[in-house]
Structure formats: structure tokens, C-alpha cells
């Protein structure tokens, strides 16, 4: 028997009379007339998943008719007929009812690898992010394919061509399917053990959080380019997360920051990107000579070199770097920053002469980065969103200690290899650290006595702990934990029981829809379980009516209809979806609809 997320089929009897089809509920005595599609759905409901039902029936019936049939049957279930709402384990236990039996989740393939869907819309972000982020994603998927069966979806041959770079991921070709009929998340309901999301822009991601019973693991890179948008991204994801979903961040300070924002970190995991460490080219003196020659800065052979791994907002960061360099003119400062000007380019920030800036933008510049890292005597970085931990670890893997500017204490990833200096920063890019204390600490840690034995001890630990393969293994463990939470929870993260009068199990997802005929984006809502788009105003009234009286909802709409009133919610403001003054909404009817009653 297949377990549907929200309902199971009650005791019933189907019969035909006078060329009409009926189903009798043997528990309530209700007799309900059904159409051909609903008849077929009921025949399959006990043995097939929703996805299987739709895929089988769409060969004979229109999709709209199939989804209408499913929606009507589940609406009847909310009213107490034919279908029975599934009850959560806690609710069953309180009522003295044996809990619903839920089978343990098993991998779907014979080699016991979990089958994971990897939506590939993240590839569109390539030009907006830095080179290392793309490289880390490629390496993650390549190594992850050893422990999981990875699959993505393509509607056309052109899309399939775009995915050729990631040869470790199988492409499920949907070229025979009308792309505008069913959305990508619909196909995520087909026998996947999990969904791995790598996108940072949330253009299509939020729909996947509404796929029933399939855990979502979302990796947030915390890249410098998106630092200004990270609070909104993370708060949005937190709001959409279910108990079976997991948010993966790349550094311990990201998790600390989430807690500071008031986000629950129960289902947040820290998995740093793996690093690549090449064999040293020789002694540090030779590396310093090469660095001096590349940048045409003789000072790099004469003065101690401090590597500053930056995660700053560009303009404020340039100002702080200038202040830091002027306070430490006896140091040669190598700055790794993906947003400031790279090597060989004009410097519009007019940084002091003892500063050089570099970032790896392609394979060629990536190949020389180990030379610079081997030349460093000390690594300094702010433990804040935007600072790439993988770059920090790679720089330190060649034997440099670190001075960490942090407001959360010493990061666990480098706890044995340096010292922390108390700093402060906010989400607007402002950064503050006692410059005198920082300079004094750097001077102390440049002394050989402080770094004695560090190279051998921490270098070996870093290389062993942060391999690409280890990062992939940790991610597989996250999927295993998510699947276990799904089994323990009993209903895929839906903790409250459904009963007659409760809202629809497929709430509206507020999103934007591209209109190819006009080339515009239209704000609307989408309900994944029934593949239906609704107008923004109807959905908003429906959602508000779940917890508010019609009078309260009416007052909200009147507030936004007042001349000169400006909505405070960006999503509402962008939608332009409020009804004009001349349009009336039957809010009482909406409330009845939420309760499954006839308005």
C-alpha cells in the first residue's frame, strides 16, 4: 500500500447505475456521484502515489481534469467523506489511537545509493558569482556522485547541452513533455530520496519546498557578491523549511550569524568546501621571490607578508584595507578579494603601496594562487558572511598561522592555529576592529616562537579534514539524517493533523510567473499538489482568512487601498495584486472555503 501524504482511502464501495458512477462511504453512509476521472483516481489511490496516478491517467484525460478530480476528492476528505485525513503520531497517541504505520525510507537503487535530484537552474548564476564558487560546485557534484545517484531534468536538447560540463550527473530528458504544462518540481515527486539545491537566488527553489515527503538540502555559499542579499535569502529559506529539510552553510560563523538573526539552527549543518593543496614549490624564500616578480613589488622579498582574505563590502572594504595598510607600513599585504580589482588592473581605490590585490578568475590565475599562499607568513581574515573559508584553509594549509577578526569567538575550523581579535560588523557592510590591538597581535604572531611546529601540525590536519571527498560524504549524511527525520515524523515534515475544516494541504506559494506572450513577469500564486495558478489577491485573502476574521482581513485590504498608502511588505508591493476599490471580495465565503464548507 502506498502512503499518501495527507489522506488515505476509507472503507468504500463503488457502483454504477443508469450510466452514472457512484461511491458509497461505508463508514459515514454518504453516497457521492463521481465522474470518470474521479472513478479512475479512486481505483488507484490505495496503490499509487499522486505522481503515478497523474502520469498514468494523462495519457487518456486532460491534466486539468485529473487535478480537478484529485482536488475534489481531497476536498471531500476534508469534509469527512471517502478519504480520511492522516493523523500525526503525536495526535494519534494523545487520542489513544495506534499511530499510522510508516515504512522506513530505503534507497531506491540496488547499490543502496540514495537517488538525489539536482535542479540545474543554478548554472544560470555563473556570471554573477566568483570562479571558486563554480569550481567548488563542480567538485562537490563530481565527488558526490560516488556516494549518491545524481539526476537532473532537461526539457529540451538545448538544456541538455548546457549540462554537459557536469558529466557526473545523469540527465533525465523530458523533451516529450510540454514544459508549460507541468513545472519542474512536479517531477521531483517521482521516486527521489532527496533534492539538492545549489542556487543562491531562489528564482525557482521555493517551489521544491512544497514537494511532499522529499527532503530538501539547500547549500548556501555565502559569497561576497551576495552579501547584501544574504539576510533576505536566509530568512526566506528558514520560513519555507520543513522538519525534513536542511540548510547547509560553509562556515561556522554563518551558523552563528543565523542564530543572531533569530533563525532556528536545529536543521542547519556546517560543511566547509573541500580544498586543493598542491605540493610546495620549495622553500618560502623562493615563493616570495616569485610573488615579488609577478606583482613587480620588491618589498615582498624583504618584508613579512600578511595574507588578508577579504569578505568586505567593496567600498567600505577598500577604506578599511587602506587604514590597515597605513597602520602597518612595515608589512607587505596580499589581499584576496573577488570584488576588488585583480592583478594587473588599474587600481581605482588608490590603496597604499604595500598592498596588492588578487582573485582567481579562471584556471590560469587559479594555478598561480598556491605560489602566493606559500609566500605568506600569516593569514588574517574577518569571520563574517562573504569571507570564503575554503580560501582561508587553503592559504593556511601551507603553514601560515591566522589572526581572526571575529565577534563570535575563535572559529572551530581554525581553533588550533591562531588567535582571535574581537571585532564587530553589521548587515550594512560596516566593520569595526581595534586597529592598535590587531596590529599588535599580528606583530606577536609573526614571531617564529609563536609559529613553531604549527606548519607540520595544522597543515596535516587541514589537508586530512577538508578533502573534497569528505565534504561529499558529509552531505550524504545530511540526506540520511533528513530521511530519518521523515520516518520519525511520520508524515514528511507536516506536524499538525489534518481534520475536517482545516485548510488545504497545498497552500499557495507566492511567486512570479513568466508570460512568454508578453515577455513580462506577473505576480501570482501556485499550488503544487493540484498544479494550479491562482490570482495574488484571492490567495492573499485565503491565507489571511486562516487565522483572522473576515472583518480583520477586510481592514487589511482597505488599508492598502487607501490613497497614498504604501505597503511595507516588498512581496506585496511588487505584486500589484490588491483588488481595486471597486472590486469586492466575499471574505466570509473565503473563510467558509478554508473550512471546507459551502460559501
Coordinates of C-alpha atoms in Angstrom, one line a residue:
X1 CA 0.0 0.0 0.0
X2 CA 1.3 3.5 -0.9
X3 CA 1.2 6.1 1.8
X4 CA -0.2 9.4 0.6
X5 CA 1.0 12.4 2.5
X6 CA -2.3 13.8 3.8
X7 CA -5.1 11.2 3.2
X8 CA -5.8 7.5 3.0
X9 CA -8.8 5.8 1.3
X10 CA -11.6 4.9 3.7
X11 CA -13.8 1.9 3.5
X12 CA -16.0 2.4 0.5
X13 CA -17.9 0.7 -2.3
X14 CA -18.0 1.8 -6.0
X15 CA -21.0 1.1 -8.2
X16 CA -22.7 2.2 -11.4
X17 CA -26.4 2.8 -12.0
X18 CA -28.1 4.3 -15.1
X19 CA -24.7 5.1 -16.7
X20 CA -23.6 7.1 -13.7
X21 CA -20.8 6.3 -11.3
X22 CA -21.2 6.4 -7.5
X23 CA -19.0 5.7 -4.5
X24 CA -20.5 4.9 -1.1
X25 CA -18.6 5.7 2.1
X26 CA -19.3 2.6 4.3
X27 CA -18.3 4.5 7.5
X28 CA -20.5 7.6 7.1
X29 CA -23.2 6.3 4.8
X30 CA -22.6 9.0 2.2
X31 CA -23.2 8.3 -1.4
X32 CA -21.5 10.6 -3.8
X33 CA -21.6 10.7 -7.6
X34 CA -18.2 10.9 -9.3
X35 CA -17.1 11.4 -12.9
X36 CA -14.9 9.1 -15.0
X37 CA -11.6 10.7 -13.8
X38 CA -12.5 10.6 -10.1
X39 CA -13.6 6.9 -10.6
X40 CA -10.1 6.1 -12.0
X41 CA -8.3 8.1 -9.3
X42 CA -10.1 6.2 -6.6
X43 CA -9.2 2.9 -8.3
X44 CA -5.5 3.8 -8.0
X45 CA -5.5 5.8 -4.8
X46 CA -4.6 2.9 -2.5
X47 CA -1.8 1.5 -4.6
X48 CA -0.2 4.5 -6.4
X49 CA 1.3 7.9 -5.5
X50 CA -0.2 11.1 -6.7
X51 CA 2.6 11.3 -9.3
X52 CA 2.0 7.8 -10.6
X53 CA -1.8 8.5 -10.8
X54 CA -1.3 11.6 -12.9
X55 CA 1.4 10.2 -15.1
X56 CA -0.8 7.2 -15.9
X57 CA -4.1 9.0 -16.4
X58 CA -2.7 11.9 -18.5
X59 CA -2.5 9.5 -21.5
X60 CA -6.3 9.4 -21.6
X61 CA -7.5 12.5 -19.8
X62 CA -6.6 16.2 -19.7
X63 CA -4.3 17.3 -16.9
X64 CA -6.8 19.9 -15.7
X65 CA -9.5 17.2 -15.4
X66 CA -7.1 14.9 -13.4
X67 CA -6.1 17.6 -11.0
X68 CA -9.7 18.8 -10.7
X69 CA -10.7 15.2 -9.8
X70 CA -7.9 14.9 -7.2
X71 CA -8.8 18.2 -5.7
X72 CA -12.5 17.4 -5.4
X73 CA -11.8 14.0 -3.7
X74 CA -9.4 15.6 -1.2
X75 CA -11.9 18.4 -0.6
X76 CA -14.4 15.6 0.2
X77 CA -11.8 14.2 2.5
X78 CA -11.6 17.4 4.4
X79 CA -15.4 17.2 4.8
X80 CA -15.1 13.7 6.2
X81 CA -16.2 11.6 3.1
X82 CA -14.4 8.9 1.1
X83 CA -10.9 9.9 2.1
X84 CA -9.6 10.1 5.7
X85 CA -7.1 12.7 6.8
X86 CA -3.9 11.2 8.1
X87 CA -3.1 11.9 11.7
X88 CA 0.3 12.8 13.1
X89 CA 1.9 10.3 15.5
X90 CA 1.6 12.7 18.5
X91 CA -2.0 13.4 17.8
X92 CA -2.8 9.7 17.5
X93 CA -1.0 8.9 20.7
X94 CA -2.9 11.6 22.6
X95 CA -6.2 10.2 21.4
X96 CA -5.2 6.6 22.3
X97 CA -5.2 5.6 18.7
X98 CA -2.3 3.4 17.4
X99 CA -0.1 5.6 15.2
X100 CA -0.1 5.3 11.5
X101 CA 2.4 2.8 10.3
X102 CA 5.1 4.5 8.3
X103 CA 7.6 2.3 6.5
X104 CA 11.3 3.2 6.8
X105 CA 12.7 5.0 3.9
X106 CA 15.0 2.9 1.8
X107 CA 17.3 3.9 -1.1
X108 CA 15.7 3.4 -4.4
X109 CA 18.6 1.8 -6.3
X110 CA 20.1 -1.7 -6.0
X111 CA 23.5 -0.4 -4.9
X112 CA 22.0 1.4 -1.9
X113 CA 22.9 4.8 -3.1
X114 CA 20.2 7.5 -2.4
X115 CA 18.7 9.0 -5.5
X116 CA 19.0 12.8 -5.4
X117 CA 17.5 15.3 -7.8
X118 CA 19.9 18.3 -8.5
X119 CA 17.9 21.1 -10.3
X120 CA 20.4 22.8 -12.6
X121 CA 19.0 26.3 -12.7
X122 CA 22.0 27.3 -10.5
X123 CA 24.1 27.2 -13.7
X124 CA 22.5 30.4 -14.8
X125 CA 24.2 32.2 -11.8
X126 CA 27.7 31.5 -13.1
X127 CA 28.4 35.0 -14.4
X128 CA 27.1 36.6 -11.1
X129 CA 29.3 34.6 -8.8
X130 CA 33.1 34.1 -8.5
X131 CA 35.2 31.5 -10.1
X132 CA 35.9 29.5 -6.9
X133 CA 32.1 29.1 -6.2
X134 CA 31.6 27.5 -9.6
X135 CA 34.7 25.3 -9.1
X136 CA 33.6 24.1 -5.7
X137 CA 30.1 23.2 -7.1
X138 CA 31.7 21.2 -9.9
X139 CA 34.0 19.3 -7.4
X140 CA 31.1 18.7 -5.0
X141 CA 28.9 17.1 -7.6
X142 CA 31.8 15.1 -9.0
X143 CA 32.7 13.6 -5.6
X144 CA 29.1 13.3 -4.5
X145 CA 28.3 11.0 -7.5
X146 CA 30.5 8.4 -5.8
X147 CA 28.0 8.2 -2.9
X148 CA 24.7 9.1 -4.4
X149 CA 22.8 8.7 -7.7
X150 CA 22.5 12.2 -9.1
X151 CA 19.9 13.2 -11.6
X152 CA 18.7 16.4 -13.2
X153 CA 15.9 17.4 -15.5
X154 CA 16.0 18.8 -19.0
X155 CA 13.0 19.7 -21.2
X156 CA 15.0 20.3 -24.4
X157 CA 18.1 19.2 -26.2
X158 CA 19.5 22.7 -25.7
X159 CA 19.1 22.4 -22.0
X160 CA 20.8 19.0 -22.1
X161 CA 23.7 20.6 -24.0
X162 CA 24.1 23.2 -21.2
X163 CA 24.6 20.4 -18.7
X164 CA 27.4 18.6 -20.4
X165 CA 30.1 20.1 -18.2
X166 CA 28.6 18.1 -15.2
X167 CA 29.1 14.7 -16.6
X168 CA 28.8 13.1 -13.1
X169 CA 25.0 14.0 -13.1
X170 CA 22.6 11.9 -15.2
X171 CA 20.2 13.9 -17.3
X172 CA 16.5 12.9 -17.3
X173 CA 15.3 14.0 -20.7
X174 CA 11.7 15.4 -20.6
X175 CA 11.8 16.5 -24.2
X176 CA 8.5 14.8 -25.0
X177 CA 6.7 16.8 -22.3
X178 CA 5.1 20.2 -22.6
X179 CA 7.3 22.5 -20.5
X180 CA 4.4 24.8 -19.8
X181 CA 2.0 22.1 -18.6
X182 CA 3.8 20.8 -15.5
X183 CA 6.5 22.6 -13.6
X184 CA 9.9 21.1 -12.8
X185 CA 9.1 20.4 -9.1
X186 CA 6.3 18.1 -10.2
X187 CA 8.8 15.6 -11.5
X188 CA 10.6 15.8 -8.1
X189 CA 7.7 13.7 -6.7
X190 CA 8.9 10.7 -8.8
X191 CA 10.9 8.4 -6.6
X192 CA 13.6 10.7 -5.4
X193 CA 15.1 10.3 -1.9
X194 CA 16.1 14.0 -1.8
X195 CA 16.6 17.3 -3.6
X196 CA 19.9 19.1 -3.6
X197 CA 19.5 22.9 -4.2
X198 CA 22.7 24.9 -5.0
X199 CA 21.1 28.1 -6.3
X200 CA 21.6 31.3 -4.3
X201 CA 18.9 33.5 -6.0
X202 CA 15.8 31.5 -5.1
X203 CA 14.3 32.0 -8.6
X204 CA 12.7 28.5 -8.7
X205 CA 13.9 27.0 -5.4
X206 CA 10.9 27.7 -3.2
X207 CA 8.6 25.5 -5.2
X208 CA 10.7 22.5 -4.3
X209 CA 10.0 23.0 -0.7
X210 CA 6.4 22.1 -1.4
X211 CA 7.1 18.7 -2.9
X212 CA 5.5 16.3 -0.4
X213 CA 7.8 13.9 1.5
X214 CA 11.0 14.7 -0.3
X215 CA 13.7 16.2 1.9
X216 CA 15.4 19.4 0.6
X217 CA 19.1 20.1 1.3
X218 CA 20.0 23.6 0.3
X219 CA 23.6 24.8 0.2
X220 CA 24.2 28.5 0.8
X221 CA 27.7 29.6 -0.2
X222 CA 27.6 33.0 1.5
X223 CA 29.6 34.5 -1.3
X224 CA 30.9 38.1 -1.2
X225 CA 28.9 39.2 -4.2
X226 CA 25.6 38.4 -2.5
X227 CA 26.5 39.6 1.0
X228 CA 23.8 42.4 0.8
X229 CA 21.1 39.9 -0.1
X230 CA 22.0 37.1 2.3
X231 CA 19.7 38.1 5.2
X232 CA 16.7 38.1 2.9
X233 CA 17.7 34.8 1.3
X234 CA 18.3 33.0 4.6
X235 CA 15.2 34.3 6.3
X236 CA 13.1 33.3 3.3
X237 CA 14.6 29.8 3.3
X238 CA 14.0 29.5 7.0
X239 CA 10.4 30.3 6.6
X240 CA 9.9 27.7 3.9
X241 CA 11.9 24.9 5.7
X242 CA 10.0 21.8 7.0
X243 CA 11.3 19.5 9.7
X244 CA 12.8 17.2 7.0
X245 CA 14.7 20.0 5.2
X246 CA 18.3 21.0 6.0
X247 CA 20.2 24.2 5.3
X248 CA 23.9 23.7 4.7
X249 CA 26.3 26.6 5.2
X250 CA 30.1 26.6 4.5
X251 CA 31.5 28.1 7.7
X252 CA 30.7 28.0 11.5
X253 CA 30.3 31.8 11.6
X254 CA 27.4 31.6 9.1
X255 CA 25.6 29.4 11.6
X256 CA 26.3 31.8 14.4
X257 CA 25.1 34.7 12.3
X258 CA 21.8 32.8 11.6
X259 CA 21.2 32.4 15.3
X260 CA 21.9 36.1 15.7
X261 CA 19.2 36.8 13.1
X262 CA 16.7 34.7 15.2
X263 CA 16.7 31.8 12.8
X264 CA 16.4 28.3 14.3
X265 CA 19.6 26.4 13.7
X266 CA 18.3 23.0 14.6
X267 CA 18.4 21.9 11.0
X268 CA 21.5 23.9 9.9
X269 CA 24.7 22.0 9.2
X270 CA 28.2 23.4 8.6
X271 CA 30.0 21.6 5.8
X272 CA 33.1 23.5 4.5
X273 CA 34.0 23.1 0.9
X274 CA 36.9 20.8 0.3
X275 CA 40.3 22.3 -0.6
X276 CA 43.0 21.5 -3.2
X277 CA 46.6 21.6 -1.9
X278 CA 49.5 21.2 -4.3
X279 CA 53.0 20.2 -3.3
X280 CA 55.0 23.2 -2.2
X281 CA 57.3 24.6 -4.9
X282 CA 60.3 24.8 -2.5
X283 CA 61.1 27.0 0.5
X284 CA 59.2 30.1 1.4
X285 CA 62.0 32.3 0.1
X286 CA 61.5 31.1 -3.4
X287 CA 57.7 31.6 -3.2
X288 CA 58.4 35.2 -2.0
X289 CA 60.7 35.9 -5.0
X290 CA 58.1 34.6 -7.5
X291 CA 55.4 36.7 -5.8
X292 CA 57.6 39.9 -5.9
X293 CA 58.3 39.3 -9.6
X294 CA 54.7 38.7 -10.6
X295 CA 53.5 41.9 -8.8
X296 CA 56.7 43.8 -9.5
X297 CA 56.9 44.6 -5.8
X298 CA 60.5 44.0 -4.4
X299 CA 59.1 44.6 -0.9
X300 CA 57.6 41.1 -1.0
X301 CA 61.2 39.7 -0.7
X302 CA 62.2 42.0 2.2
X303 CA 59.2 42.4 4.5
X304 CA 56.8 39.9 6.3
X305 CA 53.8 39.1 4.1
X306 CA 50.4 39.0 5.6
X307 CA 47.6 37.5 3.6
X308 CA 44.2 39.2 4.1
X309 CA 41.3 37.1 2.9
X310 CA 38.5 39.6 2.4
X311 CA 34.8 39.3 2.7
X312 CA 34.1 43.0 2.9
X313 CA 31.7 45.1 1.0
X314 CA 33.9 46.7 -1.7
X315 CA 33.8 50.4 -0.9
X316 CA 33.9 50.0 2.9
X317 CA 36.4 47.2 2.5
X318 CA 38.8 49.3 0.4
X319 CA 38.7 52.0 3.0
X320 CA 39.4 49.6 5.8
X321 CA 42.2 47.9 3.9
X322 CA 43.8 51.3 3.3
X323 CA 43.6 52.1 7.0
X324 CA 45.1 48.7 7.9
X325 CA 47.9 49.1 5.4
X326 CA 48.8 52.6 6.6
X327 CA 48.9 51.3 10.2
X328 CA 51.2 48.5 9.2
X329 CA 53.6 50.0 6.6
X330 CA 56.3 47.6 7.7
X331 CA 54.2 44.7 6.2
X332 CA 53.6 43.5 2.7
X333 CA 49.9 42.8 2.4
X334 CA 48.5 40.4 -0.1
X335 CA 44.7 40.8 -0.3
X336 CA 42.5 38.1 -1.8
X337 CA 39.2 39.7 -2.8
X338 CA 36.8 38.7 -5.5
X339 CA 35.2 42.1 -5.9
X340 CA 38.1 44.5 -5.7
X341 CA 40.4 45.0 -8.7
X342 CA 42.5 41.9 -9.6
X343 CA 46.2 41.6 -10.5
X344 CA 47.5 43.7 -13.4
X345 CA 44.5 46.0 -13.5
X346 CA 44.3 49.7 -12.7
X347 CA 43.6 50.4 -9.0
X348 CA 40.7 52.8 -8.6
X349 CA 40.7 52.6 -4.8
X350 CA 44.2 54.2 -4.5
X351 CA 45.4 51.7 -1.9
X352 CA 48.8 52.2 -0.3
X353 CA 52.0 50.9 -2.0
X354 CA 52.4 48.0 0.4
X355 CA 49.1 46.4 -0.8
X356 CA 48.4 44.1 -3.8
X357 CA 45.0 42.6 -4.6
X358 CA 44.3 39.3 -6.3
X359 CA 41.5 37.0 -7.2
X360 CA 41.3 33.8 -9.2
X361 CA 39.1 34.4 -12.2
X362 CA 39.9 31.4 -14.4
X363 CA 42.1 28.3 -14.4
X364 CA 45.2 30.2 -15.3
X365 CA 45.0 32.6 -12.3
X366 CA 43.9 29.7 -10.1
X367 CA 47.1 27.9 -10.9
X368 CA 49.4 30.6 -9.5
X369 CA 47.4 31.1 -6.3
X370 CA 49.4 28.4 -4.4
X371 CA 52.6 30.3 -5.0
X372 CA 51.2 33.4 -3.2
X373 CA 49.8 31.3 -0.4
X374 CA 53.3 29.6 0.2
X375 CA 54.8 33.1 0.5
X376 CA 52.5 34.1 3.3
X377 CA 53.9 34.5 6.9
X378 CA 50.5 35.0 8.4
X379 CA 46.8 34.8 7.3
X380 CA 44.3 37.4 8.6
X381 CA 40.5 37.4 7.9
X382 CA 37.2 38.6 9.2
X383 CA 34.9 35.7 10.3
X384 CA 31.8 37.1 8.6
X385 CA 29.5 36.4 5.7
X386 CA 31.3 36.9 2.4
X387 CA 34.7 35.5 3.6
X388 CA 35.4 32.3 1.8
X389 CA 36.5 29.7 4.3
X390 CA 37.9 27.4 1.7
X391 CA 40.4 30.1 0.6
X392 CA 41.4 30.7 4.2
X393 CA 42.0 26.9 4.8
X394 CA 44.0 26.6 1.5
X395 CA 46.2 29.5 2.4
X396 CA 46.8 28.1 5.9
X397 CA 47.5 24.6 4.6
X398 CA 51.0 25.8 3.6
X399 CA 51.9 26.5 7.2
X400 CA 50.7 30.1 8.0
X401 CA 49.0 30.8 11.3
X402 CA 45.9 33.0 11.4
X403 CA 44.6 36.1 13.2
X404 CA 40.8 36.1 13.1
X405 CA 38.7 39.2 13.4
X406 CA 35.5 37.9 14.9
X407 CA 32.5 38.7 17.1
X408 CA 31.6 35.0 17.7
X409 CA 34.9 33.8 19.2
X410 CA 37.5 31.6 17.5
X411 CA 36.0 29.6 14.6
X412 CA 36.2 25.9 15.2
X413 CA 37.7 25.3 11.8
X414 CA 41.0 27.1 12.8
X415 CA 40.8 26.9 16.5
X416 CA 44.3 25.3 16.9
X417 CA 46.1 27.6 14.5
X418 CA 45.9 31.1 15.6
X419 CA 44.2 33.8 17.8
X420 CA 41.1 35.8 17.7
X421 CA 40.7 39.6 17.9
X422 CA 37.3 40.9 18.9
X423 CA 35.6 42.8 16.1
X424 CA 32.1 43.9 15.2
X425 CA 30.1 44.3 11.9
X426 CA 26.6 44.8 10.7
X427 CA 24.5 43.8 7.7
X428 CA 25.1 47.1 6.0
X429 CA 28.8 46.4 5.4
X430 CA 30.2 48.4 8.4
X431 CA 33.1 46.8 10.1
X432 CA 35.0 47.8 13.3
X433 CA 38.1 46.3 14.9
X434 CA 40.6 48.0 17.3
X435 CA 43.4 48.7 14.9
X436 CA 46.1 49.0 17.5
X437 CA 45.2 45.7 19.1
X438 CA 45.0 44.0 15.7
X439 CA 48.4 45.3 14.7
X440 CA 50.0 44.3 18.0
X441 CA 48.5 40.8 17.7
X442 CA 49.8 40.4 14.1
X443 CA 53.3 41.5 15.2
X444 CA 53.3 38.9 18.0
X445 CA 52.2 36.1 15.7
X446 CA 54.9 36.9 13.2
X447 CA 57.5 35.9 15.7
X448 CA 59.0 32.4 14.9
X449 CA 58.3 31.2 18.5
X450 CA 54.5 31.6 18.0
X451 CA 54.5 29.6 14.8
X452 CA 57.0 26.9 15.9
X453 CA 55.6 23.4 14.9
X454 CA 52.4 24.9 13.5
X455 CA 53.3 24.1 9.9
X456 CA 53.5 20.4 10.4
X457 CA 50.7 20.1 12.9
X458 CA 48.0 22.2 11.3
X459 CA 48.9 21.6 7.7
X460 CA 48.4 17.9 8.0
X461 CA 45.2 18.3 10.0
X462 CA 43.8 20.7 7.4
X463 CA 44.6 18.6 4.4
X464 CA 43.1 15.5 6.1
X465 CA 39.9 17.1 7.4
X466 CA 38.9 19.1 4.4
X467 CA 39.2 17.0 1.4
X468 CA 36.6 17.2 -1.5
X469 CA 35.6 13.6 -0.8
X470 CA 35.0 14.2 2.9
X471 CA 32.7 17.2 2.1
X472 CA 30.7 14.9 -0.2
X473 CA 30.4 12.2 2.5
X474 CA 29.1 14.7 5.0
X475 CA 26.5 15.9 2.5
X476 CA 25.3 12.3 2.1
X477 CA 25.0 12.0 5.8
X478 CA 22.8 15.1 5.8
X479 CA 20.4 13.4 3.4
X480 CA 20.4 10.2 5.6
X481 CA 19.5 12.4 8.6
X482 CA 16.7 14.1 6.7
X483 CA 15.3 10.7 5.6
X484 CA 15.4 9.5 9.2
X485 CA 13.6 12.6 10.4
X486 CA 11.0 12.0 7.7
X487 CA 10.5 8.4 9.0
X488 CA 10.4 9.6 12.7
X489 CA 8.0 12.4 11.9
X490 CA 5.7 10.0 10.1
X491 CA 4.4 12.5 7.5
X492 CA 7.3 14.2 5.8
X493 CA 7.5 17.2 8.0
X494 CA 3.8 18.0 8.3
X495 CA 3.4 18.0 12.0
X496 CA -0.2 19.2 12.6
X497 CA -3.1 16.7 11.9
X498 CA -5.5 17.4 9.1
X499 CA -9.1 17.3 10.0
X500 CA -12.4 18.3 8.6
X501 CA -12.4 22.1 8.3
X502 CA -8.7 22.5 8.1
X503 CA -7.0 24.5 5.2
X504 CA -5.9 22.8 2.0
X505 CA -2.8 20.7 2.4
X506 CA -1.4 22.5 -0.6
X507 CA -1.2 26.2 0.4
X508 CA -0.5 28.8 -2.2
X509 CA 3.2 29.5 -3.0
X510 CA 3.7 33.2 -3.7
X511 CA 5.8 33.5 -6.8
X512 CA 6.2 35.2 -10.2
X513 CA 5.2 33.7 -13.5
X514 CA 6.8 34.5 -16.8
X515 CA 4.4 35.3 -19.6
X516 CA 6.1 34.3 -22.9
X517 CA 3.5 36.1 -25.0
X518 CA 4.2 39.5 -23.4
X519 CA 7.7 38.9 -22.1
X520 CA 6.7 40.1 -18.6
X521 CA 6.7 38.7 -15.1
X522 CA 3.3 38.5 -13.3
X523 CA 2.9 38.1 -9.6
X524 CA 0.7 35.2 -8.8
X525 CA 0.5 32.1 -6.6
X526 CA 0.9 28.4 -7.4
X527 CA -0.4 25.3 -5.7
X528 CA 1.9 22.4 -6.5
X529 CA -0.3 19.5 -5.4
X530 CA -3.0 20.4 -7.8
X531 CA -0.9 22.2 -10.5
X532 CA -3.0 25.3 -10.3
X533 CA -2.2 29.0 -10.5
X534 CA -4.3 31.5 -8.5
X535 CA -4.5 35.2 -8.5
X536 CA -2.5 37.0 -5.9
X537 CA -5.5 38.8 -4.3
X538 CA -7.5 35.6 -4.0
X539 CA -4.6 33.7 -2.4
X540 CA -3.7 36.5 0.0
X541 CA -7.3 36.8 1.2
X542 CA -7.4 33.0 1.6
X543 CA -4.2 32.8 3.6
X544 CA -5.2 35.7 5.9
X545 CA -8.6 34.1 6.5
X546 CA -7.0 31.1 8.1
X547 CA -6.1 32.9 11.3
X548 CA -8.2 36.1 11.0
X549 CA -11.8 37.1 10.9
X550 CA -13.4 38.5 7.7
X551 CA -13.5 41.9 9.3
X552 CA -9.8 41.8 10.1
X553 CA -8.9 40.8 6.6
X554 CA -11.2 43.4 5.2
X555 CA -9.4 46.1 7.2
X556 CA -6.0 44.9 5.8
X557 CA -7.3 45.3 2.2
X558 CA -8.8 48.7 3.0
X559 CA -5.5 49.9 4.4
X560 CA -3.6 49.1 1.2
X561 CA -6.4 50.6 -0.9
X562 CA -6.3 53.9 0.8
X563 CA -4.8 56.6 -1.4
X564 CA -1.2 57.3 -0.6
X565 CA -0.8 54.2 1.5
X566 CA 2.4 52.3 0.9
X567 CA 2.7 48.6 1.7
X568 CA 5.6 47.6 3.9
X569 CA 6.0 44.1 2.5
X570 CA 8.2 44.0 -0.6
X571 CA 6.5 40.9 -1.9
X572 CA 3.1 42.6 -1.8
X573 CA 4.4 45.8 -3.2
X574 CA 6.0 44.0 -6.2
X575 CA 2.9 42.1 -6.8
X576 CA 0.4 44.9 -7.5
X577 CA -2.1 42.2 -6.7
X578 CA -4.5 44.0 -4.4
X579 CA -8.0 44.5 -5.7
X580 CA -9.0 48.0 -6.7
X581 CA -11.6 49.8 -4.6
X582 CA -14.4 48.9 -7.0
X583 CA -13.8 45.1 -6.6
X584 CA -15.3 43.4 -3.7
X585 CA -14.2 40.1 -2.2
X586 CA -16.6 37.8 -0.4
X587 CA -14.3 37.3 2.7
X588 CA -16.9 35.3 4.5
X589 CA -17.1 33.0 1.6
X590 CA -13.3 32.7 1.6
X591 CA -13.4 31.8 5.3
X592 CA -16.0 29.1 4.6
X593 CA -13.9 27.7 1.8
X594 CA -11.0 27.4 4.1
X595 CA -13.2 25.3 6.4
X596 CA -14.3 23.1 3.6
X597 CA -17.9 24.4 3.8
X598 CA -20.0 25.8 1.0
X599 CA -20.0 29.5 0.9

